mmCIF file of C-alpha atoms in Angstrom:
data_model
loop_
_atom_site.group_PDB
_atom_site.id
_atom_site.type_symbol
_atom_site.label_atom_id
_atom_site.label_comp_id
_atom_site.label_asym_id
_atom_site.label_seq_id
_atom_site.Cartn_x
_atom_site.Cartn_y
_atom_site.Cartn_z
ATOM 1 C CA UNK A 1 -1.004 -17.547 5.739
ATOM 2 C CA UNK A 2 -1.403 -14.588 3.345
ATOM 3 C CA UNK A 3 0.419 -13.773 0.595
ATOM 4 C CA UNK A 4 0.934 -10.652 -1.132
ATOM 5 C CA UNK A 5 2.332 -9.321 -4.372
ATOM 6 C CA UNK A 6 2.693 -5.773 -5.274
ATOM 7 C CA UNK A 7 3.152 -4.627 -9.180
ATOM 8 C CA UNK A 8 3.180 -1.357 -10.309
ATOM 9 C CA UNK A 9 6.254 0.297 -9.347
ATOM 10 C CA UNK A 10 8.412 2.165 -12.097
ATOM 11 C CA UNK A 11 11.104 5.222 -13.051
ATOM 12 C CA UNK A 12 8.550 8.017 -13.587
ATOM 13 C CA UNK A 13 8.737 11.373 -14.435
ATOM 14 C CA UNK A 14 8.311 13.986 -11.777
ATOM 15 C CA UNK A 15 4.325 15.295 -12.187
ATOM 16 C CA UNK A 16 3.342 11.511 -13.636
ATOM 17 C CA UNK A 17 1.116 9.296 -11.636
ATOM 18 C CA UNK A 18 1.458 5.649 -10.843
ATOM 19 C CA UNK A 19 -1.199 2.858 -9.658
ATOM 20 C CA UNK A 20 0.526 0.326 -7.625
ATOM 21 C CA UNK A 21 -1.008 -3.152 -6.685
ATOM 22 C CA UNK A 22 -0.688 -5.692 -4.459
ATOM 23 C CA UNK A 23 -2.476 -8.699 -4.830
ATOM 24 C CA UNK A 24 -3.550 -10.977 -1.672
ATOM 25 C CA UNK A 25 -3.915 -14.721 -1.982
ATOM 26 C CA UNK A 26 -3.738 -17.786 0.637
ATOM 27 C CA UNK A 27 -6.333 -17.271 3.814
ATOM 28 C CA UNK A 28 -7.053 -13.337 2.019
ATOM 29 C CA UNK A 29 -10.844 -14.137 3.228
ATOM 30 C CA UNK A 30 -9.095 -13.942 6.787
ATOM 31 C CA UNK A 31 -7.681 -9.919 5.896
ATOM 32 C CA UNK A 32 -8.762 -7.180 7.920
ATOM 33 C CA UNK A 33 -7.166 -4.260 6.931
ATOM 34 C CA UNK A 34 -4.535 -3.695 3.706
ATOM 35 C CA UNK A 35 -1.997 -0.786 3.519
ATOM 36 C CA UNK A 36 0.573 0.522 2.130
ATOM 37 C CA UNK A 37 4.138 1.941 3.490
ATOM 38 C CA UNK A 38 7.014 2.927 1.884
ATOM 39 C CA UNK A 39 10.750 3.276 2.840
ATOM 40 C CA UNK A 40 12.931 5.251 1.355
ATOM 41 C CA UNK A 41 16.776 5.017 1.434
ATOM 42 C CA UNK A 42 18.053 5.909 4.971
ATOM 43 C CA UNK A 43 14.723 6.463 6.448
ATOM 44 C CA UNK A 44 12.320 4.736 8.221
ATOM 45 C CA UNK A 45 8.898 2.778 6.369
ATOM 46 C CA UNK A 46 6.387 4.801 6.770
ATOM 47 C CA UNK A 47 2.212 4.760 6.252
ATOM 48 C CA UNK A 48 1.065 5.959 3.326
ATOM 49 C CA UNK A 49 -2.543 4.367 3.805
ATOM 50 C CA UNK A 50 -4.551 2.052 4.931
ATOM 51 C CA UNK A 51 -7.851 0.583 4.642
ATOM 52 C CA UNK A 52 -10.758 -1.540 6.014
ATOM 53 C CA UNK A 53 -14.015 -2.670 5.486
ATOM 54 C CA UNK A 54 -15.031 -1.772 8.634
ATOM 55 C CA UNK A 55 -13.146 1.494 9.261
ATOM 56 C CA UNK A 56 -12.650 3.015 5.973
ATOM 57 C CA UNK A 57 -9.696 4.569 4.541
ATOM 58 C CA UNK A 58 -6.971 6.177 6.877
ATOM 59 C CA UNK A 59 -4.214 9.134 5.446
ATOM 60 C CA UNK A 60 -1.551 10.519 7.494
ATOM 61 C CA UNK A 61 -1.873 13.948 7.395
ATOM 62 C CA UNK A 62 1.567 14.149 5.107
ATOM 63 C CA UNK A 63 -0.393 12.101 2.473
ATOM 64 C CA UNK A 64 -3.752 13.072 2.044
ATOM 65 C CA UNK A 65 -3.538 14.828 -1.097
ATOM 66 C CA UNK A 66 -1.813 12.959 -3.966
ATOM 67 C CA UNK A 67 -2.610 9.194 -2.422
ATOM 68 C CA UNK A 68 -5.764 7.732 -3.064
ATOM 69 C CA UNK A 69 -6.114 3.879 -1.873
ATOM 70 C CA UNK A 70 -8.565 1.948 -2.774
ATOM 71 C CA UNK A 71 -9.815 -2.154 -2.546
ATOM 72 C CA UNK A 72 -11.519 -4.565 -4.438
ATOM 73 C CA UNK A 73 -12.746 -7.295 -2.394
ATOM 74 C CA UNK A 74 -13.846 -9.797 -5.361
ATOM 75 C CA UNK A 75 -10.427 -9.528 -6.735
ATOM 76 C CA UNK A 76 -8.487 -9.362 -3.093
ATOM 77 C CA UNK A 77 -6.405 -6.714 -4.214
ATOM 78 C CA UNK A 78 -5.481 -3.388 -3.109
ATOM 79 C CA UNK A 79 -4.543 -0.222 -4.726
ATOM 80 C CA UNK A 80 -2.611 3.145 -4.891
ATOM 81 C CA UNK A 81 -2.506 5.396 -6.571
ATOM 82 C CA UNK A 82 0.022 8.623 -6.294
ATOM 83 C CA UNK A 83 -0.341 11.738 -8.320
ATOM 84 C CA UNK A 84 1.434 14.766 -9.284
ATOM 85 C CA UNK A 85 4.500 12.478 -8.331
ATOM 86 C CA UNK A 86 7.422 14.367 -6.713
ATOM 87 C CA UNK A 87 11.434 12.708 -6.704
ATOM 88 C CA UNK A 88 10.834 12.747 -2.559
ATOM 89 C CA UNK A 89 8.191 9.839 -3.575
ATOM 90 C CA UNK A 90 11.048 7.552 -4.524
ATOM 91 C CA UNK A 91 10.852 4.903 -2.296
ATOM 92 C CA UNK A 92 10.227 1.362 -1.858
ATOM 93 C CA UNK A 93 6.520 0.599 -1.836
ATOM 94 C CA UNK A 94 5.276 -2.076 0.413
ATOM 95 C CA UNK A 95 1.716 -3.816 0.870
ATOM 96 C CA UNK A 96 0.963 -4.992 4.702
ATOM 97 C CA UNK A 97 -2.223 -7.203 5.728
ATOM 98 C CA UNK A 98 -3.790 -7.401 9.515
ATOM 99 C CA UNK A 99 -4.938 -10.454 9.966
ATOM 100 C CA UNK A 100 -8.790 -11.693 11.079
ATOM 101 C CA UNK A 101 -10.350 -14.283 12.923
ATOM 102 C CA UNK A 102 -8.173 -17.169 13.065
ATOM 103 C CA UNK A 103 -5.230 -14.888 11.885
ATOM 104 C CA UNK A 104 -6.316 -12.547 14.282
ATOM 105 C CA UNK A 105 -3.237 -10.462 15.945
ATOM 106 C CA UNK A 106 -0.747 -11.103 12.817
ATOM 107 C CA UNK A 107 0.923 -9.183 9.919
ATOM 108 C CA UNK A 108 2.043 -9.946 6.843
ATOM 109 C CA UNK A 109 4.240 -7.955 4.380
ATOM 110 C CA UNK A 110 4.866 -7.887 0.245
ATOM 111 C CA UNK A 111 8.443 -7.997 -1.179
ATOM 112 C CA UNK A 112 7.565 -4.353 -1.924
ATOM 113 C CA UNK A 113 7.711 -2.451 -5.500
ATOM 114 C CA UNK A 114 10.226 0.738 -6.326
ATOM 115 C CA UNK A 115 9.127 3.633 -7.386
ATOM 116 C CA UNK A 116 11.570 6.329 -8.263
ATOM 117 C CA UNK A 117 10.863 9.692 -9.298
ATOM 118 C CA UNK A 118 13.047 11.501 -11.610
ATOM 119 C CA UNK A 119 13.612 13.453 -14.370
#
């Protein structure tokens, strides 16, 4: 099993930047790839970005310029950060984990953080 905590999220000001964290523990040695999504209110989660060891980082198109992800392995945690933040960020934030080797072919998900965007 993996566990994961995010941290981070808060009521910002529109232009502000945030860091958000999520912290892996349990079998984290057995992680292949971290990412974030988010969800906002009547919409569906969506990638924001995701990373790997092996394959890099990985942007949607939609969020290549204010997201910057980013992974330290000693510490098993992952990170975003989000500039120039807009209110259309508002959203929950969640952390997701691929599982390796003899966690192989499953997923595991954070509580999630909000972030909300505003004024």
């Amino acid at each position: 099993q993996v566990q994961l905590v995010e941290s981070g999220g808060d009521l910002v000001q529109p232009g502000r930047s945030l860091r958000l964290s999520c912290a892996a523990s349990g079998s984290s040695l057995n992680i292949y790839a971290m990412a974030w999504y988010r969800q906002a209110p009547g919409k569906q989660r969506e990638l924001v970005a995701r990373i790997s060891e092996r394959e890099g980082v990985e942007y949607p198109a939609s969020m290549k310029d204010r997201f910057t992800v980013s992974r330290d392995y000693v510490k098993n945690t992952v990170y975003l950060q989000i500039d120039s933040l807009k209110p259309e960020d508002t959203a929950t934030y969640y952390c997701h984990a691929e599982g390796a080797r003899s966690l192989r072919g499953r997923e595991f998900w954070g509580q999630g953080t909000q972030v909300t965007v505003s004024p």
